[in-house]
mmCIF file of C-alpha atoms in Angstrom:
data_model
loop_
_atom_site.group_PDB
_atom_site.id
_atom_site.type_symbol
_atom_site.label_atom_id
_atom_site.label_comp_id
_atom_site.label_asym_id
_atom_site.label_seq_id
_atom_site.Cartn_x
_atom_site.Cartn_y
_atom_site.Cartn_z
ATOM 1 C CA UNK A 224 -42.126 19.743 -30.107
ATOM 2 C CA UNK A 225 -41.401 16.567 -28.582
ATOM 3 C CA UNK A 226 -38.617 15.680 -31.081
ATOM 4 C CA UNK A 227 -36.937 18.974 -29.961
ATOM 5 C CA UNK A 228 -36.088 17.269 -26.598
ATOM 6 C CA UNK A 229 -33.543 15.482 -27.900
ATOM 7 C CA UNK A 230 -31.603 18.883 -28.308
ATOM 8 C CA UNK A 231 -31.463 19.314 -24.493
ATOM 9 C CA UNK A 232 -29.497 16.825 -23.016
ATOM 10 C CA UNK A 233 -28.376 16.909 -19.132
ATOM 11 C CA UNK A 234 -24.964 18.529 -19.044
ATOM 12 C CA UNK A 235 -22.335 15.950 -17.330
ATOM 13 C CA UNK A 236 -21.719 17.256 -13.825
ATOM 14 C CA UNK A 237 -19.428 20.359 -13.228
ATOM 15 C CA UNK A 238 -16.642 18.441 -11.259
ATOM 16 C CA UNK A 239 -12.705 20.234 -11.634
ATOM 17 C CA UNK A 240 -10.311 17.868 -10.307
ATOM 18 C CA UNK A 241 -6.668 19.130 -11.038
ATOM 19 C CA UNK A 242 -3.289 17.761 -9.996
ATOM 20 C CA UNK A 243 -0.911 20.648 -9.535
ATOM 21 C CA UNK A 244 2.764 20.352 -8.892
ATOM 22 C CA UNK A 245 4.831 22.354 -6.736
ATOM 23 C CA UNK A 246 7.321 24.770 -8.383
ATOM 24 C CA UNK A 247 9.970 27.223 -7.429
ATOM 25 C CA UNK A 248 8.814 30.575 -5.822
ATOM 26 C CA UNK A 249 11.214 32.318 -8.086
ATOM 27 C CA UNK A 250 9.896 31.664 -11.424
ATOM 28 C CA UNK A 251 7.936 34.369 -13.087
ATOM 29 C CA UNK A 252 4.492 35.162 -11.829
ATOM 30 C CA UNK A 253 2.687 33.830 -14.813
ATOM 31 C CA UNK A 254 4.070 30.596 -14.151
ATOM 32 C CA UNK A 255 3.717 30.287 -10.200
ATOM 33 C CA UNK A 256 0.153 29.975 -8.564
ATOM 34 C CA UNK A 257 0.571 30.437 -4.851
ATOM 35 C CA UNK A 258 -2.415 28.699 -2.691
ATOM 36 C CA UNK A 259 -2.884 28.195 0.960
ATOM 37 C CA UNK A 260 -2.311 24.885 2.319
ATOM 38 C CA UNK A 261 -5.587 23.619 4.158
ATOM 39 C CA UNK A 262 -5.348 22.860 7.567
ATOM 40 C CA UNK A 263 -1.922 24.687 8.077
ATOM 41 C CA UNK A 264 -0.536 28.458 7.929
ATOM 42 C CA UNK A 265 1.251 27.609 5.070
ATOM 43 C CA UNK A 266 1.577 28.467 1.531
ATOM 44 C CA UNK A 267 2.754 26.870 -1.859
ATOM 45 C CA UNK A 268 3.981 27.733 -5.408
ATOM 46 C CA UNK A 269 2.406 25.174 -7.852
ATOM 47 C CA UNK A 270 2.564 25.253 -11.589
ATOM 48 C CA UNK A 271 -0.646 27.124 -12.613
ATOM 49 C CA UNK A 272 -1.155 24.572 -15.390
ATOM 50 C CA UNK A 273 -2.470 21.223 -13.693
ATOM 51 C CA UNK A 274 -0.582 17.769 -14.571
ATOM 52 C CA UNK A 275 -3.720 15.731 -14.835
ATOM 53 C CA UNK A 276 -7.727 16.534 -14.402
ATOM 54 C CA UNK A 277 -10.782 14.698 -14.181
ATOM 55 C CA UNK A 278 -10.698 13.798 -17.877
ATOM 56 C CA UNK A 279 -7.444 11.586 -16.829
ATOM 57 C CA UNK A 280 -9.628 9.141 -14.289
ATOM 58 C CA UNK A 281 -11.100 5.845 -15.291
ATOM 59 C CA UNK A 282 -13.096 5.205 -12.187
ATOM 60 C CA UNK A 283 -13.603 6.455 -8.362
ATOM 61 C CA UNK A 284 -14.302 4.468 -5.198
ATOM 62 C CA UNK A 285 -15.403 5.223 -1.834
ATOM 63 C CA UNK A 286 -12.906 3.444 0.117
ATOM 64 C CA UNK A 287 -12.813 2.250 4.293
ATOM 65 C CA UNK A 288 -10.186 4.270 5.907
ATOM 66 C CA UNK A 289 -9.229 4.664 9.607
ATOM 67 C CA UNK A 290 -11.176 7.216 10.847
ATOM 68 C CA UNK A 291 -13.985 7.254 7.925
ATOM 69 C CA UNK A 292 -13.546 7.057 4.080
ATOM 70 C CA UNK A 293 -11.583 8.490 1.625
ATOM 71 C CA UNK A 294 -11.819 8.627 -2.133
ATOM 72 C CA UNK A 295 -9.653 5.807 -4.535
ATOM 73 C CA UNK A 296 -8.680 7.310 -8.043
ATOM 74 C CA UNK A 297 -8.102 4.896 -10.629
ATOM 75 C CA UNK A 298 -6.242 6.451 -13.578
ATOM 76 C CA UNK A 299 -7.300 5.910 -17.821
ATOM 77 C CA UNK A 300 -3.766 4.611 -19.283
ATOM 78 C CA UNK A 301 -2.770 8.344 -20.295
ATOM 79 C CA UNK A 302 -3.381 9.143 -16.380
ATOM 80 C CA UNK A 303 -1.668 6.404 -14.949
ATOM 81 C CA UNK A 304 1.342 7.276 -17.355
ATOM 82 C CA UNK A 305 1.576 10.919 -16.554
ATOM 83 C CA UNK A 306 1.131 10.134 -12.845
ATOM 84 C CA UNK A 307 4.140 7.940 -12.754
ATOM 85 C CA UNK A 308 6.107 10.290 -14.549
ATOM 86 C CA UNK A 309 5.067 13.048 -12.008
ATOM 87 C CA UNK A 310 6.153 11.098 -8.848
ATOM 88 C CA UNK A 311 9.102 9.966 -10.066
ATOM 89 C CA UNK A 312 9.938 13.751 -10.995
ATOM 90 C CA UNK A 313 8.579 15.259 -7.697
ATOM 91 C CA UNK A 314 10.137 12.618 -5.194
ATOM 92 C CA UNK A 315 10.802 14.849 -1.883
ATOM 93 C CA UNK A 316 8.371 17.861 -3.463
ATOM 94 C CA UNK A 317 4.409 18.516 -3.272
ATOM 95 C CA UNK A 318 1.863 18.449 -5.679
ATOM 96 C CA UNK A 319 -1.720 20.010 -4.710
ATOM 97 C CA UNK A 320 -5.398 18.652 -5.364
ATOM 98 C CA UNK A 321 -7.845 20.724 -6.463
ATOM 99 C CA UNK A 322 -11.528 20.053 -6.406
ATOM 100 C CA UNK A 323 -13.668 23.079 -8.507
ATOM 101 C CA UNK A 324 -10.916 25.155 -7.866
ATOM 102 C CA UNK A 325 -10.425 24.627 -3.828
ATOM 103 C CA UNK A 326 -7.439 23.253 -2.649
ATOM 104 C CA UNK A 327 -7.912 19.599 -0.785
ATOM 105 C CA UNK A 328 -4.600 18.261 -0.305
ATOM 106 C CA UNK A 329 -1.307 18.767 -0.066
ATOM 107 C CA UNK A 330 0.768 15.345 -1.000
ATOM 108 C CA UNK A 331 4.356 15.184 0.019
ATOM 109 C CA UNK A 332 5.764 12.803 -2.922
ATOM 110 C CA UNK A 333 8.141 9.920 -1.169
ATOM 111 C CA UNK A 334 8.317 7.135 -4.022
ATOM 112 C CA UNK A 335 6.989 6.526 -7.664
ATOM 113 C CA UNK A 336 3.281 5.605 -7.980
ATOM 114 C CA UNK A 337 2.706 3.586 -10.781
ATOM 115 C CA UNK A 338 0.480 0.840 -10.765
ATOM 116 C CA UNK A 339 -2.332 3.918 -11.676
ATOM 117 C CA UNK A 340 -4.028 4.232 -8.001
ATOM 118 C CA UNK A 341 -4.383 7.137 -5.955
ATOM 119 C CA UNK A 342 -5.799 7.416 -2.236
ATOM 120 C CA UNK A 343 -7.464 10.854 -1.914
ATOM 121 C CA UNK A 344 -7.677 12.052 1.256
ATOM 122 C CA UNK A 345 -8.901 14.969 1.635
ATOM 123 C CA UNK A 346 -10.760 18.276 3.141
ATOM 124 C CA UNK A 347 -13.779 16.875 1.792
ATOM 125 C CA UNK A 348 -17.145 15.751 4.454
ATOM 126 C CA UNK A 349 -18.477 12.447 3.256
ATOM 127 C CA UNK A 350 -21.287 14.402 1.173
ATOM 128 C CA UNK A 351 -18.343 15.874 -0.587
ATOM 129 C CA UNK A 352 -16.735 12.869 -1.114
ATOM 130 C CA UNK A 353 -19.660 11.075 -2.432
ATOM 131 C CA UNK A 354 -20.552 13.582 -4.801
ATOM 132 C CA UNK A 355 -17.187 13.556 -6.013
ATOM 133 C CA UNK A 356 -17.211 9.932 -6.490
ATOM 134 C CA UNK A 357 -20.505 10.014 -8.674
ATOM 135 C CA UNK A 358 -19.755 12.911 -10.364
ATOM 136 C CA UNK A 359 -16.184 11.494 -11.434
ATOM 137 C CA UNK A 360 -17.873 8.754 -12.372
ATOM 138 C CA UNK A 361 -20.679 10.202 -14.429
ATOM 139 C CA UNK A 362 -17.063 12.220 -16.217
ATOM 140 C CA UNK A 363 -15.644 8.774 -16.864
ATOM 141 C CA UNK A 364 -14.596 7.190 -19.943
ATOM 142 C CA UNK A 365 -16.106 10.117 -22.389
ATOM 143 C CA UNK A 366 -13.548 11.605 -22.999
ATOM 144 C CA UNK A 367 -10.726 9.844 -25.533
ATOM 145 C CA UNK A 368 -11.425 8.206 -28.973
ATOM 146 C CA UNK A 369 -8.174 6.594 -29.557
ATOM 147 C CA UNK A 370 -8.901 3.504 -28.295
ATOM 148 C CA UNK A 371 -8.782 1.706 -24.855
ATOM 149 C CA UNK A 372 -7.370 3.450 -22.484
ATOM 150 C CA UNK A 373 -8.519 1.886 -19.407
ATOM 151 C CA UNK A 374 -5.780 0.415 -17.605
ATOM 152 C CA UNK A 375 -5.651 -3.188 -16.994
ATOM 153 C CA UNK A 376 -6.337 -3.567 -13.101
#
């Protein structure tokens, strides 16, 4: 029975990270997800089909911010691609974070982003963030078989 272990594997960590971008209120409901902003009264309409996920991330860092930590997102070359495209598109407009389905930020989009970095700050404690960080981590790089895609830092 000891050769049967090999069958059970750990699982790679359940970790949802989803990039959603805002849309217009007025589209039909299948394609307008409405979610409450955290931290404020407000709500948004964001495309219920995210832009980018987890399996678009290379690597995350726990980064020094003012006031604590926050998490660094460095993009595969497919991610850092779509995520230029995206704020270029959505200059002036949101786009949401999701983390396992809970909204953790709201991002107001005021230039182009593409050198493949992305400073997540969040509604996340620093437990939160860490797991985050390992679990993205732990995600990483298993994902794509055409080649590197790791962007050159």
């Amino acid at each position: 029975l000891a050769g049967g272990c090999a069958l059970f594997k750990p699982k790679p960590p359940a970790v949802a990270l989803r990039f959603h971008e805002q849309v217009d209120a007025a589209l039909p409901e299948s394609r307008v997800r409405v979610v409450d902003v955290p931290g404020t009264q407000q709500q948004i309409a964001v495309d219920p089909f995210p832009q980018l996920t987890e399996k678009d991330i290379s690597e995350a860092r726990l980064v020094p911010v003012p006031g604590g930590q926050a998490v660094l997102l460095l993009f595969d070359l497919h991610g850092a691609n779509t995520f230029a495209e995206m704020t270029t598109r959505l200059r002036g407009r949101y786009f949401v974070v999701f983390v396992n389905e809970r909204p953790i930020a709201l991002v107001l989009v005021d230039k182009r982003i593409a050198d493949g970095k992305f400073l997540l700050e969040g509604d996340l404690t620093e437990a939160e963030e860490r797991k985050l960080v390992d679990d993205l981590n732990q995600v990483a790089g298993k994902k794509r078989d055409f080649g590197d895609t790791k962007l050159q830092q």
